Short mmCIF file of C-alpha atoms in Angstrom, two decimals:
data_model
loop_
_atom_site.label_atom_id
_atom_site.label_comp_id
_atom_site.label_asym_id
_atom_site.label_seq_id
_atom_site.Cartn_x
_atom_site.Cartn_y
_atom_site.Cartn_z
CA MET A 1 102.66 119.07 117.99
CA ALA A 2 102.98 120.60 114.43
CA PRO A 3 102.24 118.59 111.40
CA CYS A 4 105.33 116.96 109.76
CA ARG A 5 106.30 116.60 106.09
CA ARG A 6 108.47 114.49 103.98
CA ARG A 7 108.75 113.55 100.30
CA LEU A 8 107.86 110.11 99.22
CA GLU A 9 109.91 108.87 96.23
CA GLY A 10 107.65 108.33 93.32
CA ALA A 11 104.33 109.66 95.13
CA ARG A 12 101.85 111.53 92.97
CA GLY A 13 100.02 114.54 94.11
CA VAL A 14 99.97 115.93 97.45
CA GLN A 15 103.06 115.56 99.67
CA PRO A 16 102.43 113.30 102.51
CA VAL A 17 101.53 115.12 105.81
CA TYR A 18 101.22 113.36 109.17
CA ARG A 19 98.41 115.20 111.07
CA LEU A 20 97.85 114.80 114.59
CA VAL A 21 94.13 115.96 114.79
CA GLY A 22 92.06 116.88 118.08
CA LYS A 23 93.17 115.56 121.36
CA GLN A 24 94.74 112.42 119.88
CA THR A 25 98.39 112.56 120.51
CA MET A 26 101.35 110.20 119.76
CA GLN A 27 104.30 108.89 122.02
CA LEU A 28 106.78 108.77 119.31
CA LYS A 29 108.65 111.85 118.29
CA ASN A 30 108.39 112.63 114.49
CA PRO A 31 106.04 109.44 113.78
CA CYS A 32 105.83 110.82 110.18
CA LYS A 33 109.26 109.09 109.29
CA TYR A 34 107.79 105.77 109.75
CA LEU A 35 105.10 105.89 106.86
CA PRO A 36 105.98 103.74 103.91
CA ARG A 37 107.94 105.48 101.00
CA TYR A 38 106.38 104.26 97.93
CA LYS A 39 109.13 103.42 95.43
CA GLY A 40 107.77 103.03 91.58
CA GLU A 41 104.28 104.17 92.08
CA SER A 42 103.98 105.37 88.46
CA TRP A 43 104.08 101.63 87.30
CA ILE A 44 100.95 100.75 89.31
CA LYS A 45 97.48 101.58 88.72
CA ALA A 46 96.26 101.69 92.40
CA SER A 47 95.93 105.28 94.08
CA LEU A 48 97.81 105.15 97.50
CA PRO A 49 97.15 107.37 100.45
CA ALA A 50 99.82 110.17 101.13
CA GLN A 51 98.87 111.30 104.61
CA GLY A 52 98.66 109.54 107.76
CA GLN A 53 95.82 109.60 110.31
CA VAL A 54 95.52 108.22 113.92
CA TRP A 55 93.64 105.00 113.40
CA MET A 56 90.98 105.94 115.92
CA LEU A 57 89.71 108.95 114.07
CA GLY A 58 88.64 106.79 111.22
CA LYS A 59 85.40 105.92 113.69
CA GLN A 60 83.27 103.19 112.05
CA ARG A 61 85.32 102.76 109.08
CA SER A 62 88.37 101.93 111.06
CA VAL A 63 87.30 100.46 114.54
CA LYS A 64 84.44 98.21 115.50
CA LYS A 65 83.52 96.16 118.81
CA ASP A 66 81.32 93.29 119.54
CA LYS A 67 78.52 93.27 121.95
CA TYR A 68 80.89 92.28 125.00
CA HIS A 69 82.22 95.96 124.83
CA SER A 70 79.50 98.35 125.95
CA ALA A 71 81.53 101.47 127.11
CA ALA A 72 83.05 104.27 124.95
CA TYR A 73 85.46 103.20 122.08
CA VAL A 74 88.57 104.80 123.71
CA GLN A 75 87.71 103.32 127.03
CA GLU A 76 87.33 99.88 125.76
CA MET A 77 90.21 100.15 123.55
CA ARG A 78 92.54 101.18 126.51
CA LYS A 79 91.25 98.31 128.42
CA ALA A 80 91.96 95.94 125.62
CA ILE A 81 95.47 97.29 125.14
CA GLY A 82 96.10 96.57 128.89
CA GLN A 83 98.98 98.12 131.15
CA GLU A 84 101.59 95.55 130.08
CA PRO A 85 103.89 96.76 127.29
CA TRP A 86 103.27 95.04 124.05
CA LYS A 87 106.22 93.02 122.58
CA TRP A 88 106.99 94.19 119.13
CA PRO A 89 108.64 92.38 116.38
CA LYS A 90 112.27 93.01 115.80
CA ARG A 91 111.84 93.82 112.25
CA THR A 92 109.34 95.44 110.16
CA LEU A 93 106.45 93.10 109.14
CA TYR A 94 104.45 93.40 106.12
CA PHE A 95 100.79 91.60 106.14
CA ILE A 96 98.99 91.20 102.90
CA SER A 97 96.19 88.94 102.66
CA ASP A 98 93.51 87.59 100.35
CA MET A 99 95.02 88.49 96.91
CA HIS A 100 92.63 85.78 95.25
CA ALA A 101 94.63 85.19 92.14
CA ASP A 102 95.17 88.91 91.30
CA ALA A 103 99.00 89.41 90.71
CA ASP A 104 98.49 93.16 89.97
CA ALA A 105 96.81 93.79 93.24
CA PHE A 106 99.71 91.83 95.03
CA MET A 107 102.27 94.17 93.23
CA ALA A 108 100.47 97.14 94.14
CA SER A 109 100.37 96.01 97.72
CA LEU A 110 103.95 95.28 97.69
CA VAL A 111 104.79 98.87 96.44
CA ALA A 112 102.38 100.23 99.13
CA SER A 113 104.55 98.47 101.72
CA GLY A 114 107.48 100.55 100.76
CA GLY A 115 109.52 97.29 100.78
CA VAL A 116 109.46 96.72 97.09
CA LYS A 117 110.40 99.23 94.00
CA LYS A 118 108.61 98.75 90.81
CA THR A 119 110.94 99.50 87.77
CA GLY A 120 108.99 98.74 84.72
CA PRO A 121 105.88 97.20 83.34
CA ARG A 122 106.36 93.60 83.57
CA ASP A 123 106.11 91.10 86.52
CA LYS A 124 109.75 90.82 86.69
CA ASP A 125 110.46 94.61 86.76
CA PHE A 126 110.69 95.13 90.54
CA LYS A 127 113.70 94.88 93.13
CA LEU A 128 113.51 94.91 96.88
CA ALA A 129 114.15 98.20 98.61
CA ARG A 130 116.07 98.43 101.77
CA ALA A 131 113.00 98.22 103.81
CA GLY A 132 112.15 95.10 101.95
CA ARG A 133 115.74 93.54 102.58
CA THR A 134 115.40 94.01 106.31
CA GLY A 135 111.69 93.33 106.87
CA ARG A 136 109.43 90.26 106.44
CA PHE A 137 106.49 89.61 104.16
CA ILE A 138 103.66 87.61 105.81
CA ILE A 139 101.20 86.57 103.19
CA GLY A 140 97.89 85.77 105.07
CA GLY A 141 96.42 83.10 102.75
CA ASP A 142 93.78 82.87 99.87
CA CYS A 143 95.87 83.06 96.88
CA PHE A 144 93.65 80.92 94.96
CA ASP A 145 90.11 81.48 93.28
CA LYS A 146 88.04 84.62 92.24
CA GLY A 147 90.67 86.61 90.47
CA PRO A 148 91.99 86.31 86.85
CA SER A 149 95.31 84.09 87.31
CA THR A 150 96.25 81.97 90.34
CA LEU A 151 99.41 80.90 88.42
CA ARG A 152 100.66 84.30 87.58
CA LEU A 153 100.09 85.35 91.41
CA LEU A 154 102.19 82.35 92.63
CA GLN A 155 104.87 83.11 90.05
CA LEU A 156 105.08 86.60 91.34
CA ILE A 157 105.40 85.40 95.06
CA ARG A 158 108.27 82.99 93.82
CA LEU A 159 109.94 85.86 92.16
CA LEU A 160 109.77 87.95 95.42
CA ILE A 161 111.35 84.94 97.45
CA ASP A 162 114.02 84.29 94.62
CA ARG A 163 115.00 88.03 95.01
CA GLY A 164 115.68 87.75 98.62
CA GLY A 165 112.49 88.56 100.15
CA ASP A 166 111.80 86.80 103.37
CA VAL A 167 108.36 85.44 102.79
CA GLN A 168 106.07 83.48 105.14
CA LEU A 169 103.00 81.86 103.44
CA LEU A 170 100.09 81.13 105.72
CA ALA A 171 97.23 78.84 104.93
CA GLY A 172 93.90 80.17 103.73
CA ASN A 173 90.72 78.18 103.44
CA HIS A 174 90.57 78.53 99.46
CA ASP A 175 94.33 77.36 99.40
CA ILE A 176 93.47 74.44 101.34
CA ARG A 177 90.12 73.45 100.14
CA MET A 178 91.98 73.40 96.70
CA MET A 179 94.85 71.19 97.66
CA LEU A 180 92.61 68.62 99.59
CA GLY A 181 89.85 68.76 96.70
CA ILE A 182 92.64 67.87 94.05
CA LYS A 183 94.75 65.68 96.08
CA THR A 184 91.70 63.15 96.44
CA VAL A 185 91.27 62.50 92.67
CA GLY A 186 92.50 59.00 92.09
CA MET A 187 93.08 57.95 95.82
CA GLU A 188 91.82 55.03 97.17
CA PRO A 189 88.01 55.36 97.92
CA ASP A 190 87.23 56.81 101.32
CA PRO A 191 83.47 58.01 102.21
CA ARG A 192 85.17 60.46 104.63
CA THR A 193 86.96 62.39 101.66
CA ASP A 194 85.33 61.09 98.27
CA HIS A 195 83.36 64.40 98.18
CA PHE A 196 86.26 66.73 98.52
CA PHE A 197 86.68 67.34 94.88
CA ILE A 198 82.97 67.92 93.93
CA ARG A 199 82.61 69.94 97.18
CA MET A 200 84.79 72.72 95.60
CA GLY A 201 82.16 73.49 93.17
CA PRO A 202 82.24 76.22 90.35
CA LYS A 203 85.14 77.75 92.29
CA MET A 204 87.55 75.64 90.82
CA VAL A 205 86.50 75.65 87.23
CA PRO A 206 88.54 78.91 86.23
CA PHE A 207 91.74 77.25 87.53
CA LEU A 208 91.14 74.17 86.00
CA SER A 209 90.74 76.04 82.63
CA GLU A 210 93.95 77.94 83.59
CA ILE A 211 95.78 74.55 83.76
CA ARG A 212 94.34 73.40 80.60
CA ASP A 213 95.29 76.71 78.68
CA ARG A 214 98.82 76.67 80.14
CA TYR A 215 99.76 73.00 80.19
CA LEU A 216 97.20 70.67 78.21
CA GLN A 217 97.03 71.94 74.62
CA GLY A 218 97.87 70.06 71.43
CA LYS A 219 96.46 66.75 69.89
CA ASN A 220 98.27 64.58 72.62
CA ALA A 221 96.85 66.59 75.77
CA LEU A 222 94.56 63.88 76.71
CA ARG A 223 96.76 60.97 75.77
CA GLY A 224 96.35 58.16 78.46
CA ILE A 225 93.45 59.72 80.04
CA PRO A 226 90.46 57.38 80.66
CA GLY A 227 86.96 57.47 78.96
CA THR A 228 84.36 60.05 80.03
CA ARG A 229 82.47 57.30 82.14
CA GLU A 230 85.65 56.18 84.13
CA CYS A 231 86.65 59.81 84.73
CA ARG A 232 83.18 60.71 86.03
CA ARG A 233 83.63 57.63 88.41
CA LEU A 234 87.12 58.79 89.56
CA LEU A 235 86.07 62.48 90.02
CA TYR A 236 82.48 61.82 91.65
CA PRO A 237 81.56 60.29 95.19
CA PRO A 238 79.68 57.09 94.50
CA LYS A 239 75.95 56.85 95.48
CA SER A 240 76.88 54.92 98.53
CA TRP A 241 78.52 58.19 100.09
CA PHE A 242 75.03 59.72 100.94
CA ARG A 243 74.46 56.82 103.26
CA GLU A 244 78.28 56.21 104.50
CA PHE A 245 79.29 59.80 105.20
CA PRO A 246 76.70 60.60 107.67
CA GLN A 247 77.60 57.51 109.69
CA LEU A 248 81.35 57.98 109.65
CA ALA A 249 81.15 61.68 110.39
CA ALA A 250 78.75 61.39 113.35
CA TRP A 251 81.51 61.07 115.81
CA SER A 252 83.22 64.34 114.96
CA MET A 253 80.40 66.89 113.90
CA PRO A 254 76.91 67.61 114.91
CA ASP A 255 74.17 66.31 112.80
CA SER A 256 73.11 70.06 111.28
CA THR A 257 76.60 70.20 110.11
CA ILE A 258 76.34 66.85 108.58
CA GLU A 259 72.90 67.49 106.90
CA ARG A 260 74.44 70.96 105.71
CA GLU A 261 77.49 69.07 104.05
CA VAL A 262 75.15 66.45 102.30
CA GLN A 263 72.81 69.22 100.93
CA LYS A 264 75.67 71.23 99.75
CA LEU A 265 76.98 68.24 97.69
CA ARG A 266 73.68 67.49 96.14
CA LYS A 267 73.50 71.00 94.76
CA LYS A 268 77.09 70.89 93.57
CA LEU A 269 76.74 67.71 91.90
CA LYS A 270 73.82 69.16 89.82
CA LEU A 271 75.66 71.95 88.65
CA PHE A 272 79.24 70.64 88.13
CA GLU A 273 79.14 69.31 84.65
CA GLU A 274 77.02 72.39 83.56
CA ASP A 275 79.85 74.68 84.89
CA CYS A 276 82.45 72.80 83.29
CA GLU A 277 80.68 72.72 79.84
CA LYS A 278 80.24 76.51 80.04
CA ALA A 279 84.13 76.93 80.40
CA GLY A 280 84.61 74.37 77.57
CA LEU A 281 85.89 71.64 79.94
CA SER A 282 85.02 67.90 79.32
CA LEU A 283 85.30 65.66 82.10
CA ARG A 284 88.35 64.07 80.56
CA MET A 285 89.89 67.63 80.64
CA VAL A 286 88.79 68.06 84.18
CA TYR A 287 90.38 64.79 85.15
CA ALA A 288 93.50 65.68 83.10
CA ALA A 289 93.85 69.14 84.56
CA ALA A 290 93.52 67.62 88.16
CA LYS A 291 96.22 65.22 87.52
CA LYS A 292 98.28 67.95 86.06
CA TRP A 293 97.77 69.84 89.17
CA GLN A 294 99.07 67.18 91.45
CA GLU A 295 102.11 66.80 89.48
CA LEU A 296 102.63 70.60 89.62
CA PHE A 297 101.90 71.21 93.27
CA LEU A 298 102.32 67.87 95.25
CA GLN A 299 105.09 66.08 93.49
CA SER A 300 108.44 67.10 95.27
CA LYS A 301 109.93 68.51 92.02
CA GLY A 302 106.81 70.03 90.72
CA GLU A 303 107.02 73.82 89.51
CA TYR A 304 104.78 74.90 92.61
CA ALA A 305 105.63 72.32 95.15
CA TRP A 306 107.28 75.02 97.28
CA PHE A 307 103.92 76.61 97.79
CA TYR A 308 102.43 74.10 100.07
CA LYS A 309 105.91 72.94 101.46
CA GLN A 310 106.44 76.44 102.62
CA MET A 311 103.04 77.05 104.34
CA LYS A 312 102.07 77.32 107.85
CA LEU A 313 99.02 77.40 109.72
CA ALA A 314 99.85 80.42 112.04
CA CYS A 315 102.99 82.42 112.98
CA ARG A 316 103.93 84.56 115.92
CA GLU A 317 105.83 87.62 116.13
CA GLY A 318 106.04 89.43 119.63
CA SER A 319 102.67 89.95 121.09
CA PHE A 320 101.10 89.44 117.76
CA ILE A 321 99.51 86.17 116.15
CA PHE A 322 99.12 86.08 112.54
CA VAL A 323 96.32 83.57 110.89
CA HIS A 324 94.05 83.62 107.91
CA ALA A 325 90.54 83.76 109.87
CA GLY A 326 90.73 83.73 113.46
CA ILE A 327 91.29 81.89 116.91
CA ASP A 328 88.78 80.06 118.86
CA ASP A 329 88.94 78.72 122.35
CA ARG A 330 90.56 75.44 121.58
CA ALA A 331 93.14 77.10 119.39
CA ALA A 332 93.91 79.39 122.29
CA ARG A 333 94.44 76.39 124.72
CA LEU A 334 96.63 74.93 122.20
CA ILE A 335 98.83 77.89 121.95
CA SER A 336 99.05 78.42 125.72
CA GLU A 337 99.89 74.83 126.43
CA LYS A 338 101.82 73.55 123.23
CA GLY A 339 103.11 76.65 121.51
CA MET A 340 102.98 77.49 117.84
CA ARG A 341 105.50 75.05 116.46
CA HIS A 342 103.25 72.19 117.93
CA ILE A 343 100.31 73.83 116.09
CA ASN A 344 102.03 73.91 112.83
CA ARG A 345 103.38 70.29 113.05
CA LYS A 346 100.04 69.19 113.82
CA PHE A 347 98.62 71.22 110.87
CA ARG A 348 101.17 69.51 108.37
CA LYS A 349 100.65 65.91 109.74
CA GLN A 350 96.72 66.21 109.63
CA LEU A 351 96.92 68.04 106.23
CA HIS A 352 98.71 65.00 104.50
CA ARG A 353 97.78 62.00 106.62
CA ASP A 354 94.32 62.88 108.18
CA PRO A 355 92.55 65.40 105.74
CA PHE A 356 89.27 64.58 107.12
CA ASP A 357 90.29 65.14 110.73
CA PHE A 358 91.81 68.42 109.79
CA TYR A 359 88.98 69.78 107.64
CA TYR A 360 86.25 69.14 109.91
CA GLY A 361 88.38 69.50 113.24
CA PRO A 362 89.44 72.22 115.51
CA MET A 363 92.49 73.19 113.32
CA ALA A 364 90.64 74.08 110.21
CA ASN A 365 88.52 76.61 112.29
CA ILE A 366 91.70 78.92 112.12
CA ILE A 367 91.23 79.08 108.30
CA ARG A 368 87.60 79.36 108.29
CA THR A 369 86.04 80.97 111.13
CA LYS A 370 83.98 84.20 110.64
CA TYR A 371 82.96 84.28 114.50
CA ARG A 372 79.45 83.38 113.49
CA PRO A 373 77.22 81.47 115.80
CA ILE A 374 77.82 78.31 113.95
CA ASP A 375 81.69 78.76 114.32
CA MET A 376 83.60 77.25 117.19
CA PRO A 377 83.48 80.18 119.71
CA LEU A 378 86.13 82.60 121.26
CA THR A 379 85.17 83.46 124.77
CA ARG A 380 86.66 85.48 127.62
CA GLN A 381 88.26 82.48 128.89
CA GLY A 382 90.03 81.85 125.60
CA VAL A 383 91.29 85.50 125.51
CA LYS A 384 92.38 84.94 129.06
CA LEU A 385 94.70 82.23 127.94
CA LEU A 386 95.88 84.05 125.06
CA ARG A 387 96.80 87.15 127.18
CA LYS A 388 97.61 86.02 130.56
CA LYS A 389 99.45 82.90 129.92
CA SER A 390 100.75 83.51 126.46
CA GLY A 391 101.48 86.98 126.23
CA VAL A 392 99.48 87.57 123.03
CA HIS A 393 97.92 91.08 122.82
CA ALA A 394 96.47 90.91 119.22
CA ILE A 395 95.21 88.72 116.39
CA VAL A 396 95.90 89.72 113.06
CA HIS A 397 93.92 88.01 110.12
CA GLY A 398 92.11 88.62 106.97
CA HIS A 399 89.21 86.15 105.43
CA ARG A 400 86.28 88.66 106.17
CA ASN A 401 86.51 91.14 103.39
CA LEU A 402 86.25 94.90 104.25
CA LEU A 403 85.18 97.93 102.11
CA HIS A 404 87.26 100.94 103.68
CA GLY A 405 90.61 99.41 104.36
CA GLN A 406 91.71 97.68 107.67
CA ARG A 407 89.74 97.61 110.82
CA VAL A 408 90.53 97.34 114.37
CA MET A 409 88.21 94.91 115.95
CA LEU A 410 87.50 94.59 119.75
CA ARG A 411 86.61 91.08 120.23
CA LYS A 412 85.93 89.41 123.75
CA GLY A 413 88.51 91.77 125.28
CA ILE A 414 91.22 91.17 122.57
CA VAL A 415 92.32 93.46 119.62
CA ASN A 416 91.91 92.06 116.25
CA PHE A 417 93.52 93.68 113.18
CA GLU A 418 91.00 92.66 110.25
CA CYS A 419 93.08 92.79 106.97
CA ASP A 420 91.17 91.59 103.98
CA THR A 421 90.46 94.75 102.25
CA THR A 422 88.74 93.21 99.01
CA LEU A 423 91.92 93.33 96.75
CA ASP A 424 91.14 91.13 93.77
CA ARG A 425 89.41 92.75 90.89
CA ASN A 426 86.37 90.63 90.55
CA SER A 427 85.39 91.07 94.11
CA ARG A 428 85.79 94.67 93.95
CA LYS A 429 83.53 94.72 90.96
CA LYS A 430 81.00 92.88 92.80
CA GLU A 431 81.17 95.12 95.94
CA GLY A 432 80.95 98.37 93.94
CA LEU A 433 84.71 99.18 94.62
CA GLU A 434 86.64 101.19 92.02
CA GLY A 435 89.94 101.00 90.78
CA GLN A 436 92.78 98.70 91.48
CA GLY A 437 93.01 97.16 94.97
CA ALA A 438 96.07 97.43 96.96
CA ALA A 439 96.67 97.16 100.92
CA VAL A 440 99.43 96.23 103.22
CA THR A 441 99.25 96.16 107.10
CA ILE A 442 102.77 97.21 108.55
CA PHE A 443 104.01 96.34 112.07
CA ARG A 444 106.86 98.58 113.06
CA PRO A 445 109.49 97.54 115.85
CA GLU A 446 109.12 101.07 117.16
CA GLY A 447 105.39 100.19 118.28
CA LEU A 448 103.10 101.31 115.36
CA VAL A 449 100.70 99.26 113.20
CA MET A 450 99.97 101.14 109.73
CA GLY A 451 97.23 100.07 107.59
CA VAL A 452 97.43 101.21 103.93
CA SER A 453 94.60 100.74 101.51
CA THR A 454 93.40 102.20 98.22
CA ASP A 455 90.11 102.38 99.78
CA TYR A 456 90.71 104.95 102.70
CA PRO A 457 92.10 108.36 101.97
CA TYR A 458 94.70 108.04 104.81
CA ILE A 459 97.38 105.67 106.11
CA LYS A 460 95.79 104.52 109.47
CA VAL A 461 98.21 104.60 112.30
CA PHE A 462 97.75 102.63 115.59
CA GLU A 463 100.07 103.38 118.68
CA PRO A 464 98.85 101.21 121.65
CA ALA A 465 101.25 102.98 123.94
CA ALA A 466 99.58 106.36 123.23
CA ILE A 467 96.02 105.15 123.58
CA SER A 468 96.94 103.10 126.84
CA VAL A 469 98.17 106.57 128.39
CA ARG A 470 95.31 108.22 130.28
CA PRO A 471 94.88 112.02 129.64
#
């Protein structure tokens, strides 16, 4: 098949060319027409790819397999895809994950989706394109921490919703850790959760500073706030915590995990006030910022109350499960026996009524796993439950940051789309990545998955139907 060309509105440089290289073929006719059409690209700083490439041709930068898969990539991929046709979403899905308080990276990712047209330099200067009005945006978690402004990012997400975007928010470990940590401030003492605030450590200091700068200015900012000694008592776990927590936690976690929690807290206790002082935060201001956060996010009429109200732990579209981090055997069994609605109801119940049970129980592994030996495992039995009983063919997640765009990972016989592409500017600087981050993973009803990223020169195109056909 000869390469096909089409113009992208607002695209810079070379016009997009969809090349079918080597022996790789596509089942769809004229596949180039499904590539995203960037609108308003001149208003973002990210450099977006202008050509498509069959995903498998990216080799080690696009595909990986665990030790369970020992044969050649194409053979293992064909086996993981299976002979049964995948069930595709009825509308186009745009998955964007791990923005980490970087609104500019999020806006650039929206432009990369083709679902949003940027019309000017301000955050509010955008509108939904036709593709965005008919599609759905799934935000894969981790809006908090690392980047320059969490509040600005959340305001941009709210603008997208208010302008008609169908947006589904998924829980990330940073989002939930922040919520649980600050929620416990001022609560009745409980050795199981008294440490949640300090456990966040230095990662929460920039956001507390942002709350101070936005809402706690002027001579009356600390009116009604207790003195330093009382604030320390309200923020810190009591000394008895180091004795009581291991006893109460023994029934729900192994000794090694308990010891790791205790050691982490000892370290963070030593550094917390030092980190606050560096940021110009007194303990009274820290307490005031935490209480203001509760008002903004947890009270029913709070400015950002919508964020956690609309959040789910997982969602399913066709043969795809979307989560922040991953799935283990226990989650696979819950999905196969109870379904996604049950999981999300249980998530909300535990989050608000039993935060300890959630954070140290099986549900939290969905937002925290990195498939390490210390994590709850996903085995072939769990994959069998997902595929045979539930009809799930792929897990879509973020959480583990990559440096060359999205990656297809074969894990215990099931396809994983790994979509954390290191978007926020501070993480990019730390990883040695140049330029502004932008990325979106697109799921088309026609049977295509496309990975757009500033860190890979092509739009990666994955068509299971083409791979499953033997030459």
